[in-house]
Tab-separated table of C-alpha atoms in Angstrom:
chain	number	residue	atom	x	y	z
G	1	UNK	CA	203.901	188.555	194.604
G	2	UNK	CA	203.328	190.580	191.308
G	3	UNK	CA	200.659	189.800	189.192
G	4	UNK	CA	199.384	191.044	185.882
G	5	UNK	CA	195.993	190.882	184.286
G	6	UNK	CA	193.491	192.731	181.681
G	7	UNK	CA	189.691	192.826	181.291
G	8	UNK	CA	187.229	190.273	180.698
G	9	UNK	CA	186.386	188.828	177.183
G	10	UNK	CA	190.560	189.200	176.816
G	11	UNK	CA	190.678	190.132	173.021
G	12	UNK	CA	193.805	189.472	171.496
G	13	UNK	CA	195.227	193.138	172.434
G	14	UNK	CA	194.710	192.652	175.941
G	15	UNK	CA	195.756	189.264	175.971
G	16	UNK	CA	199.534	190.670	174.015
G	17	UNK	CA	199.853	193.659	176.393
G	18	UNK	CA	199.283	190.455	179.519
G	19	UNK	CA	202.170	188.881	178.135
G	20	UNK	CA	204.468	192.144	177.097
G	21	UNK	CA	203.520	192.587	180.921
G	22	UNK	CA	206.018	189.660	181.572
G	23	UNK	CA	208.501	191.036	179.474
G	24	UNK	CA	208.446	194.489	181.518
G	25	UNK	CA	208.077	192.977	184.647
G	26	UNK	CA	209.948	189.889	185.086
G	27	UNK	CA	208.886	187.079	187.711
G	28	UNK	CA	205.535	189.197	187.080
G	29	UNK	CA	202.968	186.056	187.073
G	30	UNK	CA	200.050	186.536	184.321
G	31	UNK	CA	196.463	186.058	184.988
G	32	UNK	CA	194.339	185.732	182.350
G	33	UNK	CA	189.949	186.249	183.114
G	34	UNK	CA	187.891	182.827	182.851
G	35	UNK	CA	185.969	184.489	180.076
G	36	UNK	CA	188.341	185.124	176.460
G	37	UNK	CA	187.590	185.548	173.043
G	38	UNK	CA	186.934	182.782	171.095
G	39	UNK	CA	190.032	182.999	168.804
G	40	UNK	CA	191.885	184.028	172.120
G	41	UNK	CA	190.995	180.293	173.795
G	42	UNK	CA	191.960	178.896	170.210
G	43	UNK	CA	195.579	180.142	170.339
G	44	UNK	CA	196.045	179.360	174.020
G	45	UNK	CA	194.924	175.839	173.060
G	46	UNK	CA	198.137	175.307	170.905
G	47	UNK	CA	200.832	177.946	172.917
G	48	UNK	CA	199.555	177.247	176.623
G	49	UNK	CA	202.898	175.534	177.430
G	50	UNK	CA	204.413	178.495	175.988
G	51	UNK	CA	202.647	181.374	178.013
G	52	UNK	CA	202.389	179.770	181.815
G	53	UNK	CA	199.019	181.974	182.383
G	54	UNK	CA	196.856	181.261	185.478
G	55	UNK	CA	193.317	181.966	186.181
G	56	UNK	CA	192.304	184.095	189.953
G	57	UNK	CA	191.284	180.622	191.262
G	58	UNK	CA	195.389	179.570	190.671
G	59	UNK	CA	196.234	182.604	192.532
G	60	UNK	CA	196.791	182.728	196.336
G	61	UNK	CA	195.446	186.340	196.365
G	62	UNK	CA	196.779	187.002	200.380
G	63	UNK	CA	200.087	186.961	198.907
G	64	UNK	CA	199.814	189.937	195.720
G	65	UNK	CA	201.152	192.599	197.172
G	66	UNK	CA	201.482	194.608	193.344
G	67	UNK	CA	198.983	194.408	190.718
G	68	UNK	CA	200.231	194.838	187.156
G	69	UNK	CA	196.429	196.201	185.140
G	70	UNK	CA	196.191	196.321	181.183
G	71	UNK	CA	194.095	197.633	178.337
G	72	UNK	CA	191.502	198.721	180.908
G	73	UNK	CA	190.889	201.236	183.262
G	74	UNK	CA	187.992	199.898	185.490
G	75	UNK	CA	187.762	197.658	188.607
G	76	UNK	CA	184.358	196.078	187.621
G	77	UNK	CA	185.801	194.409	184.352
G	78	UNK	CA	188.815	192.889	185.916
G	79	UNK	CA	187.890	189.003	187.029
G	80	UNK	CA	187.316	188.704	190.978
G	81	UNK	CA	189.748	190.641	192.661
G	82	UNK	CA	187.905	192.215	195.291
G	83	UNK	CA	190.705	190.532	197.545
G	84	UNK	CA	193.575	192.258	196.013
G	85	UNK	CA	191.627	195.551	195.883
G	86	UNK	CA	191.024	195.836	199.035
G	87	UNK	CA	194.705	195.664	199.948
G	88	UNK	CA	195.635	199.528	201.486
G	89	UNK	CA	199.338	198.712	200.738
G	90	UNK	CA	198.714	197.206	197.231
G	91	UNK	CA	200.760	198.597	194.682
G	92	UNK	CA	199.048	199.276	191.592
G	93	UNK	CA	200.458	199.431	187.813
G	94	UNK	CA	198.493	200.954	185.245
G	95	UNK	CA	198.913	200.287	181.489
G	96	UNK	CA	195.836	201.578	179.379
G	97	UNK	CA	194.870	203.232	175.922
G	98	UNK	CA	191.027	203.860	176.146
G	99	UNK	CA	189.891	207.958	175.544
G	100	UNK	CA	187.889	208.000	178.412
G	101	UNK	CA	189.918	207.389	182.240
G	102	UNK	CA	188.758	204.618	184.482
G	103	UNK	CA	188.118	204.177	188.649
G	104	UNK	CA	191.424	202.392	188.870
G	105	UNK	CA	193.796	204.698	190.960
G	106	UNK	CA	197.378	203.578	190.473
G	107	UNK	CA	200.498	204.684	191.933
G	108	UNK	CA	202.177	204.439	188.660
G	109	UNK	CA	200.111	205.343	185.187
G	110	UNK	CA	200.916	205.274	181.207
G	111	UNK	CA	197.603	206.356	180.093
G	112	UNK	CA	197.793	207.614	176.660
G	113	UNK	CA	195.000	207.526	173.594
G	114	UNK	CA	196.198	204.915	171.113
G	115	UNK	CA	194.834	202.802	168.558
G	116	UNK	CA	195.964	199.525	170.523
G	117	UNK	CA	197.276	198.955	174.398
G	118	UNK	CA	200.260	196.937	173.428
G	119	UNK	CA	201.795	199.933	170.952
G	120	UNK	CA	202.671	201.215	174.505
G	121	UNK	CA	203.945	198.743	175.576
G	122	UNK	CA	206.167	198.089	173.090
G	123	UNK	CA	207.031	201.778	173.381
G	124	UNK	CA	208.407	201.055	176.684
G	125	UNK	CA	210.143	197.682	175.706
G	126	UNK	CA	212.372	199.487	172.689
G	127	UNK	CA	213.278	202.668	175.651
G	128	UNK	CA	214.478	199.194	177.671
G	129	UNK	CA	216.022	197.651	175.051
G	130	UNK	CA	214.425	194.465	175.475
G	131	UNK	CA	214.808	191.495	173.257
G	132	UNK	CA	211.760	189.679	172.327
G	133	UNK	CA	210.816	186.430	170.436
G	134	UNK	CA	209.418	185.740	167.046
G	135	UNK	CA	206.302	184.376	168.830
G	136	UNK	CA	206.372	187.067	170.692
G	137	UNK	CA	206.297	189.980	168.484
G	138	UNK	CA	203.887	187.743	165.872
G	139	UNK	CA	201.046	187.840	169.207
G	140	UNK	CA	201.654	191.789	169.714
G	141	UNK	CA	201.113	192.468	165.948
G	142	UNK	CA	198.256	190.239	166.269
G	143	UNK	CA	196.756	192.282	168.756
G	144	UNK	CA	197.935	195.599	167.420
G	145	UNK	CA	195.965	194.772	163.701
G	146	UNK	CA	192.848	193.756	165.609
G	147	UNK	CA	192.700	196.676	168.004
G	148	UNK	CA	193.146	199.261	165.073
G	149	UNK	CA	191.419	196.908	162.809
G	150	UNK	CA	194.196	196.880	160.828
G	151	UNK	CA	195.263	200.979	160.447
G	152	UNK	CA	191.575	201.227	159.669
G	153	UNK	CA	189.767	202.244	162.679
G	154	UNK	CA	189.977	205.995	163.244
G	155	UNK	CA	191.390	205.625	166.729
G	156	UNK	CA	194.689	204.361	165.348
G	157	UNK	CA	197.764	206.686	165.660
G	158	UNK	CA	201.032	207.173	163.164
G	159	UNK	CA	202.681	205.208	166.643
G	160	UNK	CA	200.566	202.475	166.113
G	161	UNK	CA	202.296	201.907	162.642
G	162	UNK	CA	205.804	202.790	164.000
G	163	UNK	CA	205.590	199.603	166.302
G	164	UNK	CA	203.867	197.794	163.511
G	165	UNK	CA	207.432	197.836	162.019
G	166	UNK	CA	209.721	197.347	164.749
G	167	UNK	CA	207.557	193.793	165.425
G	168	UNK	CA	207.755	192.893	161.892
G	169	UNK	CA	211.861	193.725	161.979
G	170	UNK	CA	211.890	191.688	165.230
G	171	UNK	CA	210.639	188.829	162.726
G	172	UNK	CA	206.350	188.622	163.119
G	173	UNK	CA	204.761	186.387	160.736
G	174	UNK	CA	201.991	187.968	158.790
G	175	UNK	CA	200.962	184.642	158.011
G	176	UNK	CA	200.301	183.594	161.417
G	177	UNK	CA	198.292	186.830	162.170
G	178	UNK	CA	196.255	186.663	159.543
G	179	UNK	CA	194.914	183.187	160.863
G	180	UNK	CA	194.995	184.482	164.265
G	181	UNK	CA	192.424	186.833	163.527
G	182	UNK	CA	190.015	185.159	161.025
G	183	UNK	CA	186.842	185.087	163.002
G	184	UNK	CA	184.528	182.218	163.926
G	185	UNK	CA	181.748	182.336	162.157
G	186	UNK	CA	179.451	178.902	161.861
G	187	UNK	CA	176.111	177.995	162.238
G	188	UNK	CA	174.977	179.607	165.438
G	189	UNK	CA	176.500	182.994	164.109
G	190	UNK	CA	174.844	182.665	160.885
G	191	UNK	CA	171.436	182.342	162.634
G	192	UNK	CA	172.047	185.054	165.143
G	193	UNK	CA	172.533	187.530	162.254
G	194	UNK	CA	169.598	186.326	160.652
G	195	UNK	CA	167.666	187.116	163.835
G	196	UNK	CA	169.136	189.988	164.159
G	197	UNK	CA	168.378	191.028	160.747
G	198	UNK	CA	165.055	189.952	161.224
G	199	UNK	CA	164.337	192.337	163.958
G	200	UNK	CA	165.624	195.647	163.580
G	201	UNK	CA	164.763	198.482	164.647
G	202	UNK	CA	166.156	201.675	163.051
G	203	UNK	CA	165.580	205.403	163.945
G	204	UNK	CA	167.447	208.772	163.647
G	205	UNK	CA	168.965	210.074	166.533
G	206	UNK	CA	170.557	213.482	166.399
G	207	UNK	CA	170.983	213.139	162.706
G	208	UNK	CA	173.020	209.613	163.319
G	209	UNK	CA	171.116	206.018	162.089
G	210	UNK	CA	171.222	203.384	164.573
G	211	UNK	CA	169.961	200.232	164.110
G	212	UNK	CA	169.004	198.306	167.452
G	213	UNK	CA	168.445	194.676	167.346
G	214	UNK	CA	166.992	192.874	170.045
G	215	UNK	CA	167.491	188.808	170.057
G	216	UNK	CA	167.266	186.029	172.904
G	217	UNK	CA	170.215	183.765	173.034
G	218	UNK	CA	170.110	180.039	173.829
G	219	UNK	CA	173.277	178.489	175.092
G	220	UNK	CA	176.511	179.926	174.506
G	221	UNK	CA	177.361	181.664	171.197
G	222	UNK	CA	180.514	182.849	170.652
G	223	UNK	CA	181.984	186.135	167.931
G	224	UNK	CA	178.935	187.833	168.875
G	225	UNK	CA	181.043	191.039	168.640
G	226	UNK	CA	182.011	189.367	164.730
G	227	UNK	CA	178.140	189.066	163.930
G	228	UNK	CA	177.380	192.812	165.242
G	229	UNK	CA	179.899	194.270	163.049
G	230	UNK	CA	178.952	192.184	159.756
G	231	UNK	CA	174.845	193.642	160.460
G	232	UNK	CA	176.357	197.247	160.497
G	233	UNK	CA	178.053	196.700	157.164
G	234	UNK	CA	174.952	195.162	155.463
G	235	UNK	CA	172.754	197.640	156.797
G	236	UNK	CA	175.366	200.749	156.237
G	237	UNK	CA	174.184	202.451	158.643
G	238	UNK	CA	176.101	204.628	161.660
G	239	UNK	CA	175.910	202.380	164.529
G	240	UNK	CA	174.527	199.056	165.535
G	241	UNK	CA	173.551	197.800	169.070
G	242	UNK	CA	172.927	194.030	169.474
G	243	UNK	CA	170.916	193.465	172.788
G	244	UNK	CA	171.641	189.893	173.367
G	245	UNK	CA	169.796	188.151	176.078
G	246	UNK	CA	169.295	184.873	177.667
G	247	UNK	CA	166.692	183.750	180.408
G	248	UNK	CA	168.963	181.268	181.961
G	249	UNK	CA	172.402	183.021	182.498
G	250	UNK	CA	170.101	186.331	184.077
G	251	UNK	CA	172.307	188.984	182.038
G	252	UNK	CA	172.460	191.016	179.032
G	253	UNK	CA	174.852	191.380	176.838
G	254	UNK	CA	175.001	194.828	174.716
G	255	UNK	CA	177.600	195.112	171.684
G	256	UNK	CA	177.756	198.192	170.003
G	257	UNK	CA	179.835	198.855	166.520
G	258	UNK	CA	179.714	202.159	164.622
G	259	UNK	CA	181.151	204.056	161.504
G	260	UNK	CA	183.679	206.469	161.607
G	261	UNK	CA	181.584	209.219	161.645
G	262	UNK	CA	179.080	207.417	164.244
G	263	UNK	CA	178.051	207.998	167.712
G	264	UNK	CA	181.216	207.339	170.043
G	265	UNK	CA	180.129	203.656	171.145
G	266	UNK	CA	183.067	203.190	173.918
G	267	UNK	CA	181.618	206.675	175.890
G	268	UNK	CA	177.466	205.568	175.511
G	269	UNK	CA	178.074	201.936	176.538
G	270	UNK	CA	180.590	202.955	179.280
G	271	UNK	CA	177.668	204.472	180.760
G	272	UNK	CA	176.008	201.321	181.264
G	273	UNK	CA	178.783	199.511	182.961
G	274	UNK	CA	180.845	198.958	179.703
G	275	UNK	CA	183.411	200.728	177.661
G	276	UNK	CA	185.516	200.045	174.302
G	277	UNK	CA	186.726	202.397	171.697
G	278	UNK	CA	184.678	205.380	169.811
G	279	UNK	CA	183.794	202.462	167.047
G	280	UNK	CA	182.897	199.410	169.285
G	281	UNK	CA	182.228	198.789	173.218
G	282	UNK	CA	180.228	195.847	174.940
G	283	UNK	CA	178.439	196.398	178.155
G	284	UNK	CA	177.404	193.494	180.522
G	285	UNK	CA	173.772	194.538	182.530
G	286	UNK	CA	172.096	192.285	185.286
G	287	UNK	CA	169.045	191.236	183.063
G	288	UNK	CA	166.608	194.037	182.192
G	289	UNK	CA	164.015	194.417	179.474
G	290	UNK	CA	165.637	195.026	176.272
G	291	UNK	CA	163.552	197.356	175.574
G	292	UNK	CA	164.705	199.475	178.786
G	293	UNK	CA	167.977	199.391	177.372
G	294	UNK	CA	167.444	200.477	174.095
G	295	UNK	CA	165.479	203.249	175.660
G	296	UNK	CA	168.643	204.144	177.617
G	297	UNK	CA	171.153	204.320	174.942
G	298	UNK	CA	168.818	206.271	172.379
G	299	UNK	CA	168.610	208.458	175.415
G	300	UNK	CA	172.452	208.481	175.705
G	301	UNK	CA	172.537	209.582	172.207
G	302	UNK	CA	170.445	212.418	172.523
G	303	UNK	CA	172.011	213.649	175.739
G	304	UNK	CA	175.456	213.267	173.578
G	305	UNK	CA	174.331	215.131	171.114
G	306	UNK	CA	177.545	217.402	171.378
G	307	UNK	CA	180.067	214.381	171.458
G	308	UNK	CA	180.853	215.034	167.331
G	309	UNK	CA	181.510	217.397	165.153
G	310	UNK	CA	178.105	218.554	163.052
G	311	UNK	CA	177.175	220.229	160.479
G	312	UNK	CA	175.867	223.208	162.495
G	313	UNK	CA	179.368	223.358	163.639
G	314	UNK	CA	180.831	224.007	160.033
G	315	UNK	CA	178.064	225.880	158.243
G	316	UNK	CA	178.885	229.498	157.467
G	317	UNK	CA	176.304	231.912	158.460
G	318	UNK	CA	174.085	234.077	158.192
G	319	UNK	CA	173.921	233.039	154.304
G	320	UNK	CA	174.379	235.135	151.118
G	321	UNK	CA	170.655	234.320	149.115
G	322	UNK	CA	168.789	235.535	145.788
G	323	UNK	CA	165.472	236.008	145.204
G	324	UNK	CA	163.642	233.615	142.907
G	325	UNK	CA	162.676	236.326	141.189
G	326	UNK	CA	165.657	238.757	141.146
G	327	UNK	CA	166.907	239.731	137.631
G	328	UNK	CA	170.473	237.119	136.375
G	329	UNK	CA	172.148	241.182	136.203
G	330	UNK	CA	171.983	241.045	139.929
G	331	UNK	CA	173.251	237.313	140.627
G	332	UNK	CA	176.156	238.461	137.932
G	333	UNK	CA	176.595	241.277	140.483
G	334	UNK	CA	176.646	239.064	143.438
G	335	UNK	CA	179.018	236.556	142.586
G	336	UNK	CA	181.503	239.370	141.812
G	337	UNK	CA	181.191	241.076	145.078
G	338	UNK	CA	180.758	238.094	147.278
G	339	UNK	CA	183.683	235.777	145.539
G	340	UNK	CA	181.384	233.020	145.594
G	341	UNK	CA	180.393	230.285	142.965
G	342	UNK	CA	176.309	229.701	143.618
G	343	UNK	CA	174.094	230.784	146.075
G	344	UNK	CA	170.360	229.505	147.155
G	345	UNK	CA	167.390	230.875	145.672
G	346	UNK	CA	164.540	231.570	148.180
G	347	UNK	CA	160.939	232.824	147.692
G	348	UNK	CA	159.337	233.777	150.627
G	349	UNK	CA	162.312	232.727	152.998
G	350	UNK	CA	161.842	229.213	151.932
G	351	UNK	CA	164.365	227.441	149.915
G	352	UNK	CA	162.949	226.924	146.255
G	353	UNK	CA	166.678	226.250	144.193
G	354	UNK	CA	170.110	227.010	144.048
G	355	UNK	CA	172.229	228.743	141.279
G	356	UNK	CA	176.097	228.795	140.379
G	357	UNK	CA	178.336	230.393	137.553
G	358	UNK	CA	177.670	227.104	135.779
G	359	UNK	CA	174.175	228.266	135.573
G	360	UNK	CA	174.880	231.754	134.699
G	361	UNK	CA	176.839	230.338	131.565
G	362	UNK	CA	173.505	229.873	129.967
G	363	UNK	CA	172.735	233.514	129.933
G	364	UNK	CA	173.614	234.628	126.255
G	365	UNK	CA	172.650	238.173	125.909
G	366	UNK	CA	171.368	241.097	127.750
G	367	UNK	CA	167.910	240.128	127.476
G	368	UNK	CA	168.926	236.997	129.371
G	369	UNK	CA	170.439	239.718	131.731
G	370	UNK	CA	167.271	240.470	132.773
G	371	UNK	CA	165.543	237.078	132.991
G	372	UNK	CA	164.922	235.961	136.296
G	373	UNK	CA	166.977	233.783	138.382
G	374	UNK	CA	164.408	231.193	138.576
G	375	UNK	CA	164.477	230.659	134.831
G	376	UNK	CA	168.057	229.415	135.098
G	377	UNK	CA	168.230	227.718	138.872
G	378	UNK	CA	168.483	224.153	139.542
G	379	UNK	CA	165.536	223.096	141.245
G	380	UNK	CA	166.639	219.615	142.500
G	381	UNK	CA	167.979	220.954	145.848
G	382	UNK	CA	170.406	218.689	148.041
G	383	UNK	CA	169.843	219.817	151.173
G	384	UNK	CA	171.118	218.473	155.110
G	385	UNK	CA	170.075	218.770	158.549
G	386	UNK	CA	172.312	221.149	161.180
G	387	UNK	CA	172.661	217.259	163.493
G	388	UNK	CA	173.699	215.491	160.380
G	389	UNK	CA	177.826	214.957	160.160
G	390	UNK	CA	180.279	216.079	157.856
G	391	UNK	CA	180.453	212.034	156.655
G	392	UNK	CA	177.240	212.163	155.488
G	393	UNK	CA	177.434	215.537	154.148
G	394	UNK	CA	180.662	214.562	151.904
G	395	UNK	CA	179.110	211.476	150.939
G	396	UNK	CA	176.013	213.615	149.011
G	397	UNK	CA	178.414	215.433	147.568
G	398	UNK	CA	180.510	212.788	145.828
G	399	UNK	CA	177.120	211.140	144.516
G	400	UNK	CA	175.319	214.569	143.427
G	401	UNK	CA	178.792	215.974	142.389
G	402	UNK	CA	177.898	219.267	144.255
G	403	UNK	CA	180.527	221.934	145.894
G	404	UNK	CA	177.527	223.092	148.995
G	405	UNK	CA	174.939	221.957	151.112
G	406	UNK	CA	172.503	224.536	152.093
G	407	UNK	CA	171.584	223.405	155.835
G	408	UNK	CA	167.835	223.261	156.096
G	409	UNK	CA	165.623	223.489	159.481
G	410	UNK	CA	161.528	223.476	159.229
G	411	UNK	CA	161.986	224.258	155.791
G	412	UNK	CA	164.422	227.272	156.223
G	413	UNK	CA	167.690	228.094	155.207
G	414	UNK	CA	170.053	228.429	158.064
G	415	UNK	CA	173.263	227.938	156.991
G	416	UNK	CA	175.709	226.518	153.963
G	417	UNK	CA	178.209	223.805	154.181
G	418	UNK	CA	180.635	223.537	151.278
G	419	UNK	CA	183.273	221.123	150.082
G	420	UNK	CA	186.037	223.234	152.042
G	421	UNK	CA	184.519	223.105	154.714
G	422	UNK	CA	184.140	219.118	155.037
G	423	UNK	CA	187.819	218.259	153.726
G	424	UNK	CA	188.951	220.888	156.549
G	425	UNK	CA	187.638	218.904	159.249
G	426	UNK	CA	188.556	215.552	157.498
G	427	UNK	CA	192.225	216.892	157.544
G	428	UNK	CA	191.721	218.528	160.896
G	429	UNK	CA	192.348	221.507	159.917
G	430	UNK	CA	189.570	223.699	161.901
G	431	UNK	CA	190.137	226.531	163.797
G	432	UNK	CA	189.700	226.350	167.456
């Protein structure tokens, strides 16, 4: 017997690439976890005599002898098959799309970085020529717009988009998965974001905000994922981690969203058990003080502080300077020979202005000439940290309307970052 399954809390991508797994693999039989997202259990509840799924406990498990595994990468969140596993002649399928590679050793393995599992899939089912339904290829553009949150999320690839079109030609209904994917959001959500509002804790780790927020859950409460995403957009901050715990069920559950400049959520959390994407992961812990793990993953952060791109890895260096009290003849000089359009000013090595050619305008005559520089400098200095990122670099820039940064350390200069400099990483663009 073949069967196929995906991870637990089946989100609607792994949930399409479970069913494209029948279309690859015919007389395949799909399992599907006990736990599945909310809006997951809401579609099964009107197509279940569409998609014949099963659950492990429908499963005589003596009798798999090939194990179909999609949209993850890890043996510890598949639902109990410690059975099948432990099968030495069990024949093992991978199909999976996450950055970082799993403990699941298969004898046959598409793993490729994507913005959703089931653009692989698809992939394969176009090289095959097969023919799919409506409902069909409505479900896999359901799960490919939540997986790369709609072409927004900066894992998504120009692929991604190509089998956004082929389902839409094979006749998906944007109308349907738009309603697929509305999230549930009621009462008990509403409260759990207030909580979590309530009780935030933010710091600055390696020049990234995170926001941690620690809150007890009674009874089940669904979307949590939904609620952790909305607290990261009111609080605009890099990354969010909702530590959600509950006496009773002896676990915690960790959800972890971020910008696309943020901390890569998917690596930190996988560390704890989890995994997920560079913007959002979920980990599931035996029960621990949630103060423990919010000690772990600030820890995690700082250990990663090499994971992205910084601004000490685009500053120039050593940087061209003026004294404060250097004649305007010699900054004339200076921008000549150096080709550049403003420097810093320093005064004793520290950072006291900067000054461009906008500045120099001002000088009229010759006995401006030999005015100081300070007399013309801009003293409201927009400076940024070397851990900082070039996100947060670019967005002082667009609201100071400036062309550099100078990068500041214990009050010193130690580099410049300009407005090249960020739109050449943004359009990826650096030199190896």
């Amino acid at each position: 017997m073949q069967i196929i399954t995906t991870h637990k809390n089946t989100d609607f991508d792994g949930f399409a690439s479970l069913i494209a797994g029948t279309v690859l693999y015919p007389g395949a039989v799909p399992v599907i976890p006990r736990n599945i997202n909310p809006n997951v259990k809401s579609f099964l509840a009107i197509h279940k005599d569409l998609f014949d799924v099963r659950t492990v406990d429908d499963i005589e498990l003596e009798k798999v002898t090939s194990l179909v595994v999609v949209d993850v990468n890890q043996w510890h969140r598949l639902d109990d098959l410690r059975k099948v596993r432990a099968k030495p002649s069990l024949e093992v399928i991978l199909w999976d799309h996450h950055p970082d590679k799993g403990d699941i050793s298969a004898n046959w393995v598409r793993h490729e970085p994507m913005g959703a599992n089931i653009t692989l899939m698809v992939r394969q089912m176009r090289h095959e020529g097969k023919s799919i339904t409506p409902i069909h290829a409505t479900l896999f553009l359901t799960g490919l717009h939540e997986d790369t949150g709609s072409f927004m999320f900066p894992s998504t690839r120009a692929e991604d988009a190509v089998a956004a079109a082929y389902l839409m030609d094979a006749g998906a209904d944007l109308n349907v998965v738009g309603s697929l994917l509305r999230p549930a959001y009621g009462e008990k959500q509403k409260n759990v974001l207030f909580e979590m509002l309530k009780s935030g804790e933010r710091e600055t780790i390696n020049g990234f905000k995170v926001s941690f927020h620690k809150v007890d859950i009674e009874g089940h409460v669904g979307s949590l994922s939904v609620v952790t995403q909305m607290c990261r957009e009111i609080l605009n901050v890099d990354a969010v981690f909702g530590i959600f715990t509950g006496q009773k069920k002896g676990k915690s559950i960790v959800i972890g969203r971020s910008g696309a400049d943020g901390p890569n959520v998917g690596t930190l959390l996988r560390s704890l058990g989890g995994g997920g994407h560079p913007g959002a992961g979920s980990a599931m812990a035996d029960f621990v003080n949630p103060d423990t793990i919010q000690e772990m993953i600030s820890d995690l952060i700082r250990g990663n502080q090499q994971a992205s791109v910084q601004i000490s890895d685009l500053m120039s260096f050593p940087v061209t300077t003026i004294a404060a009290d250097a004649p305007m003849s010699e900054l004339r000089k200076l921008l000549r020979e150096n080709g550049c359009t403003g420097v810093p000013v320093v005064e004793d090595d520290r950072l006291v202005g900067v000054i461009s050619r906008r500045d120099f305008k001002k000088v009229r005559n010759n006995k401006g000439l030999k005015a100081p520089v300070k007399a013309f400098m801009s003293k409201d200095i927009k400076t940024i940290e070397p851990g900082r990122s070039p996100m947060q670099a670019a967005r002082l820039m667009v609201k100071h309307d400036i062309g550099r940064l100078p990068v500041v350390e214990d009050d010193r200069i130690i580099g410049i970052v300009t407005r090249s400099d960020v739109m050449l990483y943004f359009y990826d663009m650096l030199p190896d």
